[in-house]
mmCIF file of N, CA and C in Angstrom:
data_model
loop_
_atom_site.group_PDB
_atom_site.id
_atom_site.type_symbol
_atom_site.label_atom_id
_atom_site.label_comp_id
_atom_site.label_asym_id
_atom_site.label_seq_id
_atom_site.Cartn_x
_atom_site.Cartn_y
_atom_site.Cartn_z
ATOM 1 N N UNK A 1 -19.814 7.683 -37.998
ATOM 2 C CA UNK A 1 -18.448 7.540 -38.459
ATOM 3 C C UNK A 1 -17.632 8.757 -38.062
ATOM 4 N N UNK A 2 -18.272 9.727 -37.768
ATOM 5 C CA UNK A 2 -17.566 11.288 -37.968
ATOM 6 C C UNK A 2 -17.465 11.205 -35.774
ATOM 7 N N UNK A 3 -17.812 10.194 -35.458
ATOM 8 C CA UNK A 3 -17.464 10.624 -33.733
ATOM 9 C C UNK A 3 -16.156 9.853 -33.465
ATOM 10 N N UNK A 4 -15.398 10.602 -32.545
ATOM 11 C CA UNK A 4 -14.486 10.612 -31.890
ATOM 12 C C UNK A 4 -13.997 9.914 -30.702
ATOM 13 N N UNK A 5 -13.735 9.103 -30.731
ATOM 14 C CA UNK A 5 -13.335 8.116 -29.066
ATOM 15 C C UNK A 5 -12.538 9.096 -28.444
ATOM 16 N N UNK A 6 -13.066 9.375 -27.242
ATOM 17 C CA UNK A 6 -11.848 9.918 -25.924
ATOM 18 C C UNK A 6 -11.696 8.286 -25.087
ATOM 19 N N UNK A 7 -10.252 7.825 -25.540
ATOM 20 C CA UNK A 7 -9.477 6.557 -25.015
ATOM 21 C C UNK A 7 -9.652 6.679 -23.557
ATOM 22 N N UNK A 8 -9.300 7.767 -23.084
ATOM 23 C CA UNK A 8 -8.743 8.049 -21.621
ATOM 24 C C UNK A 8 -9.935 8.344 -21.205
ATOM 25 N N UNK A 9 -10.813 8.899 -21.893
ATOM 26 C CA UNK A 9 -12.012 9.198 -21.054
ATOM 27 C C UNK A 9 -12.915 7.863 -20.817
ATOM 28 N N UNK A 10 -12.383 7.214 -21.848
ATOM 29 C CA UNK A 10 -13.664 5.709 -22.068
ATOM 30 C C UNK A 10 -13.393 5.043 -21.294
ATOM 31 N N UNK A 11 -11.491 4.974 -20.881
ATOM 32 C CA UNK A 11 -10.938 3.834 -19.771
ATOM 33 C C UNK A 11 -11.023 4.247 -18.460
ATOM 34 N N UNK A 12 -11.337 5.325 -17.602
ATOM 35 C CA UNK A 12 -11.861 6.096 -16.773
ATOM 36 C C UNK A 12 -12.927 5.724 -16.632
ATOM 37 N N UNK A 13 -13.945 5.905 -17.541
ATOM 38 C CA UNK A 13 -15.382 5.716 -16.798
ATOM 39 C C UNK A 13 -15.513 3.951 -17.262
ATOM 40 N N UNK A 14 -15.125 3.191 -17.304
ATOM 41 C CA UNK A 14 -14.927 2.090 -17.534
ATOM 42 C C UNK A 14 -14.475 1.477 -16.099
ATOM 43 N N UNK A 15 -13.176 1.747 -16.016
ATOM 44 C CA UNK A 15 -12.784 1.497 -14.792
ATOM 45 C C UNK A 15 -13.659 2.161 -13.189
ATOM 46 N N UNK A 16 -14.463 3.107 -13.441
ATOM 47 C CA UNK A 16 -14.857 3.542 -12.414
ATOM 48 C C UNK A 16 -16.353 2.586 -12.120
ATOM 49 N N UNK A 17 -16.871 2.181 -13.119
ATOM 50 C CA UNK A 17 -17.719 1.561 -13.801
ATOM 51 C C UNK A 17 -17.581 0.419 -13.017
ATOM 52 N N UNK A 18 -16.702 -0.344 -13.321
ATOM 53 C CA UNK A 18 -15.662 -1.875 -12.532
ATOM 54 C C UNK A 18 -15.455 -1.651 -10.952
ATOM 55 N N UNK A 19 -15.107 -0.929 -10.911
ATOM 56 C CA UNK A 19 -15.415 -0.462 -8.931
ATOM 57 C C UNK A 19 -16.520 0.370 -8.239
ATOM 58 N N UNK A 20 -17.099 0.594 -9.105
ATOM 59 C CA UNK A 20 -18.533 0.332 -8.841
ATOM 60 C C UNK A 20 -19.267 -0.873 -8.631
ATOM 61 N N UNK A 21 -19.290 -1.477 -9.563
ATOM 62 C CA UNK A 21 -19.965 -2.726 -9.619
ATOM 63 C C UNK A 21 -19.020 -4.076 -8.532
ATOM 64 N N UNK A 22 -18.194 -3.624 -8.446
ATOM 65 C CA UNK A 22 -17.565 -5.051 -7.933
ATOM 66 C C UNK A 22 -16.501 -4.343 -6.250
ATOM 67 N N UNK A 23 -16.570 -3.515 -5.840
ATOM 68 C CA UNK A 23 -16.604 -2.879 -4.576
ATOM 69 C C UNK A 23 -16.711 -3.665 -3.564
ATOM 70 N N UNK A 24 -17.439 -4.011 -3.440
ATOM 71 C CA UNK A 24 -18.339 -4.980 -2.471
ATOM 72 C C UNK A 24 -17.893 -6.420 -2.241
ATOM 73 N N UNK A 25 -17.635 -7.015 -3.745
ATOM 74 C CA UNK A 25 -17.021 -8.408 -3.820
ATOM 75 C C UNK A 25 -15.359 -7.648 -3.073
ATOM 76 N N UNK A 26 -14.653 -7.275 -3.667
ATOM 77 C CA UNK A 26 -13.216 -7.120 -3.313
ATOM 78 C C UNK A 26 -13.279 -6.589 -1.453
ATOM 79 N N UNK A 27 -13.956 -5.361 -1.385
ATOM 80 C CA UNK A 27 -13.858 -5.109 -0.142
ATOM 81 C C UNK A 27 -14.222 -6.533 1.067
ATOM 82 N N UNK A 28 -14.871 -7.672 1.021
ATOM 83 C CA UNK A 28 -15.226 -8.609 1.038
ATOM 84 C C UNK A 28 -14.164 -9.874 1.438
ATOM 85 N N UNK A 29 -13.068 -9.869 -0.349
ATOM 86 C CA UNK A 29 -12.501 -10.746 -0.593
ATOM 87 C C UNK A 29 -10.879 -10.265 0.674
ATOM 88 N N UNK A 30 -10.893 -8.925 0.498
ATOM 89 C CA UNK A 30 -9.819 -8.370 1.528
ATOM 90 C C UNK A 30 -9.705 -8.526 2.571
ATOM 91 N N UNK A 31 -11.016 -8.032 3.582
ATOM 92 C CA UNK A 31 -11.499 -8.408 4.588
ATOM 93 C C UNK A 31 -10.975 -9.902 4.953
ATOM 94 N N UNK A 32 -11.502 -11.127 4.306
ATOM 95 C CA UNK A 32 -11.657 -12.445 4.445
ATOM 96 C C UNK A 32 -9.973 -12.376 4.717
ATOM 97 N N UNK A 33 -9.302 -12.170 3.629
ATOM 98 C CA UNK A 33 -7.835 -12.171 3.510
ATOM 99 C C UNK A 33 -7.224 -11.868 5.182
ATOM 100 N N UNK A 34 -7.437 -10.620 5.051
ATOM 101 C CA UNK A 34 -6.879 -10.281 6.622
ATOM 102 C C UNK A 34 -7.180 -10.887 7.891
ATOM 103 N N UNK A 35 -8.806 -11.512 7.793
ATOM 104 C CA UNK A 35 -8.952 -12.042 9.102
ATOM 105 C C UNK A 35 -8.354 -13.364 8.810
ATOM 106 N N UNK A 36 -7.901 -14.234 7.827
ATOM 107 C CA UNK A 36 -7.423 -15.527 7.768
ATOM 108 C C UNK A 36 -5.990 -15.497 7.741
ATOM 109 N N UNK A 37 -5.023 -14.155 7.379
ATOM 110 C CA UNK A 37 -3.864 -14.183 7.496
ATOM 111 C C UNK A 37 -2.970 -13.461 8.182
ATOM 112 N N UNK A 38 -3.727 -12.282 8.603
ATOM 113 C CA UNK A 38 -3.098 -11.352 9.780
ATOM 114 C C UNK A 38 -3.439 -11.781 11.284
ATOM 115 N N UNK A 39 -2.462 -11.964 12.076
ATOM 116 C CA UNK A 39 -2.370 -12.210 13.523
ATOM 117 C C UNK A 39 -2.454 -11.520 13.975
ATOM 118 N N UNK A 40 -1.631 -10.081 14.095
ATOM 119 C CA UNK A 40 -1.494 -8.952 15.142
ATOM 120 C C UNK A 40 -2.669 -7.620 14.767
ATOM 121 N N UNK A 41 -2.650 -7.269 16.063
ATOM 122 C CA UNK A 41 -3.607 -5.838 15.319
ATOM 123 C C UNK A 41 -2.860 -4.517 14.841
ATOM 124 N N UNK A 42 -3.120 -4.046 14.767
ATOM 125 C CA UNK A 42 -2.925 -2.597 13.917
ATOM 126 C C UNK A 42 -2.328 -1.478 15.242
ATOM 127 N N UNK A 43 -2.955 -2.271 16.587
ATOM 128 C CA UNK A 43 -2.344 -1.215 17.544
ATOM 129 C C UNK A 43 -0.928 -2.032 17.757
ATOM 130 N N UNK A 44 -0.920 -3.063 17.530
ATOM 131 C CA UNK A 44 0.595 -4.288 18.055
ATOM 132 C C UNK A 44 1.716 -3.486 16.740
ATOM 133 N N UNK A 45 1.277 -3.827 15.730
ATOM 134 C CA UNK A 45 1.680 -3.055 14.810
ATOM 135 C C UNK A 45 2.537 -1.477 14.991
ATOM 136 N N UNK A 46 1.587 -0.691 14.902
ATOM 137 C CA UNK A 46 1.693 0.350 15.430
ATOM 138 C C UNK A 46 3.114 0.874 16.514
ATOM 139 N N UNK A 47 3.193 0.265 17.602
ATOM 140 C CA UNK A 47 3.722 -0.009 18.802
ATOM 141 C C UNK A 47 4.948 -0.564 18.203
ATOM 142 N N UNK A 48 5.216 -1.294 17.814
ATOM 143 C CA UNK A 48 6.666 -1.947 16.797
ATOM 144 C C UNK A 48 7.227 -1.088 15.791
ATOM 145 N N UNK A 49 6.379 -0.411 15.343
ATOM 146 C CA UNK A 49 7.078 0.998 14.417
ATOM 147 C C UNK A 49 7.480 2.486 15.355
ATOM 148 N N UNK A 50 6.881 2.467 15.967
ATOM 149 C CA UNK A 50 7.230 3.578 16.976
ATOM 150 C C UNK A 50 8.195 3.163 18.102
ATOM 151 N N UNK A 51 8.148 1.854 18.265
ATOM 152 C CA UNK A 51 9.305 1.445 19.113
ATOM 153 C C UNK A 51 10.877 1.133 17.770
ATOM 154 N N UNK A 52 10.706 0.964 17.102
ATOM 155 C CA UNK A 52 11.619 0.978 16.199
ATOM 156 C C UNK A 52 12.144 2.400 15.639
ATOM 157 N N UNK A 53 11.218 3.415 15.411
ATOM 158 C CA UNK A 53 11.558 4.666 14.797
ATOM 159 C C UNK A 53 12.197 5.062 16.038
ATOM 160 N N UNK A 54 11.621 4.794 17.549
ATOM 161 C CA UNK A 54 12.680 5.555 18.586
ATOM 162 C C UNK A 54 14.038 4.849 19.022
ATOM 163 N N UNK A 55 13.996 3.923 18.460
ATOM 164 C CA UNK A 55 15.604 3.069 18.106
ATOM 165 C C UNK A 55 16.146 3.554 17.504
ATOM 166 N N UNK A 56 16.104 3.945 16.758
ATOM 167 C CA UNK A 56 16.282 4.547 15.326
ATOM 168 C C UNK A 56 17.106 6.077 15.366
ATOM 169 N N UNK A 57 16.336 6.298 16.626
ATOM 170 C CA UNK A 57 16.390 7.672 16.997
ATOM 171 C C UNK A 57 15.810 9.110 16.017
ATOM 172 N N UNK A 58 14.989 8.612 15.632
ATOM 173 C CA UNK A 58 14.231 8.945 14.667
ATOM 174 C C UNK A 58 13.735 10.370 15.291
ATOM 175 N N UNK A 59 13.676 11.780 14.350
ATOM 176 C CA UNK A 59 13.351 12.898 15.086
ATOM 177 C C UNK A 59 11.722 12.910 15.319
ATOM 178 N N UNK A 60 11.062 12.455 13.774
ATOM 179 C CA UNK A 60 9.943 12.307 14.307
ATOM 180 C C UNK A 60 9.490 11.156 13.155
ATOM 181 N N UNK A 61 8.167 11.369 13.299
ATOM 182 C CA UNK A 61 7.477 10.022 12.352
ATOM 183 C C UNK A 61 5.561 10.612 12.343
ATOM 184 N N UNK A 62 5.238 10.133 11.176
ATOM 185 C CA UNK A 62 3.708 10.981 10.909
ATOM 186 C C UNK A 62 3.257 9.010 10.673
ATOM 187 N N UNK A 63 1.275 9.598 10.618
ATOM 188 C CA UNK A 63 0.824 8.611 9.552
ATOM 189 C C UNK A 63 0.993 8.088 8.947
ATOM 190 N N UNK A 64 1.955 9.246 7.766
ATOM 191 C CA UNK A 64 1.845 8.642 6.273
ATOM 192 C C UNK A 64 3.816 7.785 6.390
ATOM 193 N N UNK A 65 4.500 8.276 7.190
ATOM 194 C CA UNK A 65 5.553 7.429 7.557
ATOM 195 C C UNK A 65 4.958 5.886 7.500
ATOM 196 N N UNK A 66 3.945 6.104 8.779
ATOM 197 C CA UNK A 66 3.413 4.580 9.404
ATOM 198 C C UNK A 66 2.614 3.746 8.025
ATOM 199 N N UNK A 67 2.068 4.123 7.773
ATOM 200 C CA UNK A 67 1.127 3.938 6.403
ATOM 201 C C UNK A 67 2.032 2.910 4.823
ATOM 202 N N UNK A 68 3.173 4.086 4.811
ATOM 203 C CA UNK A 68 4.454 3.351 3.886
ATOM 204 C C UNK A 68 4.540 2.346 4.373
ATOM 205 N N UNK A 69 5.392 2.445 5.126
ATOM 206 C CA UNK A 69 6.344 1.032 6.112
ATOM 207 C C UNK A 69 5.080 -0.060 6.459
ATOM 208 N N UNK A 70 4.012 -0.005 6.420
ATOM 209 C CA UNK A 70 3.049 -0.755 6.917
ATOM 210 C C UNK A 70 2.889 -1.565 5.406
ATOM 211 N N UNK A 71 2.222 -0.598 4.549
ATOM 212 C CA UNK A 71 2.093 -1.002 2.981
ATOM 213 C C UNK A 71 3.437 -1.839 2.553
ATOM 214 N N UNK A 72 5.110 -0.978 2.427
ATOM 215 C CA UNK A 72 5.875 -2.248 2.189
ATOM 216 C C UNK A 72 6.103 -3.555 2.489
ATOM 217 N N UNK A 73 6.099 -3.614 4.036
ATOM 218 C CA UNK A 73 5.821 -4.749 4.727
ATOM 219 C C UNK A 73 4.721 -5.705 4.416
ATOM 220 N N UNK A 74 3.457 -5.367 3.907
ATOM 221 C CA UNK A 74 2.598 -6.078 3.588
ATOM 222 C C UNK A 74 2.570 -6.427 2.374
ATOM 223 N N UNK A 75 3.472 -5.608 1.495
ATOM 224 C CA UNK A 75 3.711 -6.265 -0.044
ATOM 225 C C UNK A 75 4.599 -7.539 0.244
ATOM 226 N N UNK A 76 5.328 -7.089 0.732
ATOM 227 C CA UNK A 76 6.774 -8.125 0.759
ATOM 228 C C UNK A 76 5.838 -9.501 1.510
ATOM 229 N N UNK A 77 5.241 -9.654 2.474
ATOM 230 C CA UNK A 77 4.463 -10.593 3.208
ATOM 231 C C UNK A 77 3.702 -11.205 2.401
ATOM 232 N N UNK A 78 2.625 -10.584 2.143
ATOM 233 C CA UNK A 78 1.363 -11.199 1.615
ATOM 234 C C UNK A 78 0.906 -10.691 0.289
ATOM 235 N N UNK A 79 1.950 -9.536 -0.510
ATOM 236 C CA UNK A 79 1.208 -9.644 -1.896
ATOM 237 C C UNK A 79 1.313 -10.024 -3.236
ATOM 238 N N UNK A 80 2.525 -10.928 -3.237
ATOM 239 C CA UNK A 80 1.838 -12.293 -4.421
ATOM 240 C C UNK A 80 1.091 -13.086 -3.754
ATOM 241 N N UNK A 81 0.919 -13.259 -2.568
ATOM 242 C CA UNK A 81 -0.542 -14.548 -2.184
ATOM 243 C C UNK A 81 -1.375 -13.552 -2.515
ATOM 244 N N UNK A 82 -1.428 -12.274 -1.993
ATOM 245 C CA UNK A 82 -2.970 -11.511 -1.983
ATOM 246 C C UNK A 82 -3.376 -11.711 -3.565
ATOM 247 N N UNK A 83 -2.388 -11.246 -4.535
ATOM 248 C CA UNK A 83 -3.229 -10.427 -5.713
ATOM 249 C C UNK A 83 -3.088 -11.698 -6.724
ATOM 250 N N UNK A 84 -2.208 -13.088 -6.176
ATOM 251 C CA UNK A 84 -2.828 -14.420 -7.052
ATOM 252 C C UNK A 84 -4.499 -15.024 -6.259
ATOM 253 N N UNK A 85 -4.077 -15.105 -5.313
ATOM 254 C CA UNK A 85 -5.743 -15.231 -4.730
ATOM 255 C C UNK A 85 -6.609 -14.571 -5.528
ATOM 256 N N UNK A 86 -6.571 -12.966 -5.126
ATOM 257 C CA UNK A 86 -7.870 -12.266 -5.930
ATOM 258 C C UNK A 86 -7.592 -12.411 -7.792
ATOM 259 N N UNK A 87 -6.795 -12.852 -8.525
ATOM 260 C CA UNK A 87 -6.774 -12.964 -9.699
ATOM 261 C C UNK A 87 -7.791 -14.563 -9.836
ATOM 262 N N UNK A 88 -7.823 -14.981 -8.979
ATOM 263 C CA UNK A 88 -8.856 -16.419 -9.193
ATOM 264 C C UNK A 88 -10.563 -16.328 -9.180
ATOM 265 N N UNK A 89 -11.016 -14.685 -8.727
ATOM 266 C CA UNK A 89 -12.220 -14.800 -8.667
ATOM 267 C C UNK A 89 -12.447 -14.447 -9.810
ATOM 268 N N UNK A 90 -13.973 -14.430 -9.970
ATOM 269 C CA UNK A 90 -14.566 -14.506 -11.489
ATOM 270 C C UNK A 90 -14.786 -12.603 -11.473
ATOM 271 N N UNK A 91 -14.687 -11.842 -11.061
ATOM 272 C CA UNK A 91 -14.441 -10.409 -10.472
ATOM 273 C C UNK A 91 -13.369 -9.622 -11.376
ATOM 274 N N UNK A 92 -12.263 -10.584 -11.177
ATOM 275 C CA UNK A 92 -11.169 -9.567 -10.908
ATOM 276 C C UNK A 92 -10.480 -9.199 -12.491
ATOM 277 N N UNK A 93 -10.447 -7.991 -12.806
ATOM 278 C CA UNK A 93 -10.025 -7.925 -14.144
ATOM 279 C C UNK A 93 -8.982 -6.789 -13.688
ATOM 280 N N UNK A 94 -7.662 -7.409 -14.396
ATOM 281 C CA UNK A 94 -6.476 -6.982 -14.056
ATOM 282 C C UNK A 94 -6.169 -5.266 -15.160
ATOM 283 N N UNK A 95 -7.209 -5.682 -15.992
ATOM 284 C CA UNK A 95 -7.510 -3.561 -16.755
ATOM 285 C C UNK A 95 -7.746 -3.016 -15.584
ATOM 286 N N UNK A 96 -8.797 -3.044 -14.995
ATOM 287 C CA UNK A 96 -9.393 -2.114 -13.830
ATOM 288 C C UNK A 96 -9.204 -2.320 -12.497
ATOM 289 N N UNK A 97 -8.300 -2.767 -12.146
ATOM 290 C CA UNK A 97 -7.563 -3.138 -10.853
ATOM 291 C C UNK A 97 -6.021 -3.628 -10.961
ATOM 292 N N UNK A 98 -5.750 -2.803 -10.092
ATOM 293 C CA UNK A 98 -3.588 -3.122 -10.111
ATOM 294 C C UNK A 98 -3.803 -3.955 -8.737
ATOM 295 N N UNK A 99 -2.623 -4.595 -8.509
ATOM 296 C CA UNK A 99 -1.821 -5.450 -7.754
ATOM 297 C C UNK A 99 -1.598 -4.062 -6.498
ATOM 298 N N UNK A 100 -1.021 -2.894 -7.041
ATOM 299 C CA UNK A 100 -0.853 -1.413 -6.032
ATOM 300 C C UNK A 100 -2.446 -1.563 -5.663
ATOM 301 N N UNK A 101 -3.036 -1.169 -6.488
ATOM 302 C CA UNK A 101 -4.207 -0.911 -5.830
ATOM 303 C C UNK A 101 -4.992 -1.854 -4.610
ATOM 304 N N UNK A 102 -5.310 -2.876 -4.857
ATOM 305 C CA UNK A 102 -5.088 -4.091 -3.913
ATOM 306 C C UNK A 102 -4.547 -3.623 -2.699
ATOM 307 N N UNK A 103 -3.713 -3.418 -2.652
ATOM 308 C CA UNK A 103 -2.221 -3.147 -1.605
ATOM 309 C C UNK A 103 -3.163 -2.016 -0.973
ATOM 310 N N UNK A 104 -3.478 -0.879 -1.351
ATOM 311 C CA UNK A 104 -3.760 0.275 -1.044
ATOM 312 C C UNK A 104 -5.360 -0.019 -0.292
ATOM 313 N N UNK A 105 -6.120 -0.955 -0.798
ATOM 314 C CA UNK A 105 -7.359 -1.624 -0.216
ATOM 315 C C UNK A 105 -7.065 -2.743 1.244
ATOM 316 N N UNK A 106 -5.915 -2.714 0.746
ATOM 317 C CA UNK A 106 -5.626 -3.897 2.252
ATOM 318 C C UNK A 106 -5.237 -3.239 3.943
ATOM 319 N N UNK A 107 -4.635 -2.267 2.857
ATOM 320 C CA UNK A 107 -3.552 -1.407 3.796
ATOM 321 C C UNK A 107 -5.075 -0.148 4.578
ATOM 322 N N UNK A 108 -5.906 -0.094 3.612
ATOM 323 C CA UNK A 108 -7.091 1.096 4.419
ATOM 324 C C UNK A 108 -7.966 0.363 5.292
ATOM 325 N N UNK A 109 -7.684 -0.898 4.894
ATOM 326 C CA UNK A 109 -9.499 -1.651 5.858
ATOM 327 C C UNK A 109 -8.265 -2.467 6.906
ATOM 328 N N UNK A 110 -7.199 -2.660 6.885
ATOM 329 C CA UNK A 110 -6.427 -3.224 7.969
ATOM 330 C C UNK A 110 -6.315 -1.907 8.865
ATOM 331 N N UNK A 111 -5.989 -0.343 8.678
ATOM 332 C CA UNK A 111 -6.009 0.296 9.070
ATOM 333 C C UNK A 111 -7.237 1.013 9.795
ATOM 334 N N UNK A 112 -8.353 1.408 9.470
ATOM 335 C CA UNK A 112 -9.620 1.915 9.596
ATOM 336 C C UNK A 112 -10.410 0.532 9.821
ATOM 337 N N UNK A 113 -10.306 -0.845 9.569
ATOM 338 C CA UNK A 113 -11.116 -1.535 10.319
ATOM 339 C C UNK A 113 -11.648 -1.835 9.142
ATOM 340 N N UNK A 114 -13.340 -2.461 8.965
ATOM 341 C CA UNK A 114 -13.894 -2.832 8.108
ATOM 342 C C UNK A 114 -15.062 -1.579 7.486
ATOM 343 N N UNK A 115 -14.694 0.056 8.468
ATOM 344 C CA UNK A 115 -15.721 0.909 7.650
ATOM 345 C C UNK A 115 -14.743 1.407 6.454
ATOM 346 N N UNK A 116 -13.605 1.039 6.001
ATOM 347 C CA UNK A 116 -12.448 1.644 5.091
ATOM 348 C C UNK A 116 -13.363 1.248 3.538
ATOM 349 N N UNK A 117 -13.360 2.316 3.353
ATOM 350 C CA UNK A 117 -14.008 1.727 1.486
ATOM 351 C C UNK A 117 -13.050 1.059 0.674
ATOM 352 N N UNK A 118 -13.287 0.239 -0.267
ATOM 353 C CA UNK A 118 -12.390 -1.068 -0.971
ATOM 354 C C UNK A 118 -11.730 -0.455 -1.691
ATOM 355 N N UNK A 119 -12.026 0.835 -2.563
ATOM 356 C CA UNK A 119 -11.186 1.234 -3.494
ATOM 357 C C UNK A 119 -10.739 2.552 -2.910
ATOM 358 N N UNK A 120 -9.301 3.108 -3.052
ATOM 359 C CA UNK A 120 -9.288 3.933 -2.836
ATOM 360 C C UNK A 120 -9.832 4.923 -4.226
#
């Protein structure tokens, strides 16, 4: 009776707990996603933002430029299909996984290919 819950500590290792165990299914369910709904590659991609930023006249542009604009674009596209899809598996518990996060799993294994780990 006399112990103490740490909330934040319990929902932490809880959640880390949940991507642990289920990693594998999501990295999986993402994968599937991208090869059934993405057409272009990542270098076509690529090539359309850098041809646009030098339209733009843009002084310069990094990664994490490319990375944003890649991630918004793919919310606006595909993520109410993505994160109602993955809300249908028997997996997915919306405590220990965001809709961002998702996004941030789509956006690393579309980027890095299929060695990108599922969670960031």
């Amino acid at each position: 009776m006399g112990d103490l819950i740490n909330l934040r500590g319990y929902r932490t290792q809880k959640k880390r707990s949940y991507k642990k165990k289920y990693e594998h299914h999501i990295s999986k369910f993402v994968t599937r996603f991208i090869n059934s709904h993405v057409r272009s590659s990542i270098d076509t991609m690529r090539s359309y933002y850098i041809a646009g930023r030098y339209s733009e006249q843009a002084q310069a542009w990094d990664y994490y430029d490319f990375r944003e604009a890649l991630k918004d674009a793919i919310d606006e596209v595909f993520g109410q299909q993505l994160w109602e899809e993955c809300q249908r598996n028997y997996w997915c518990d919306t405590r220990y996984i965001s809709r961002d996060e998702l996004l941030e799993c789509f956006v690393s294994q579309l980027v890095l290919g299929t060695f990108a780990s599922a969670m960031p």
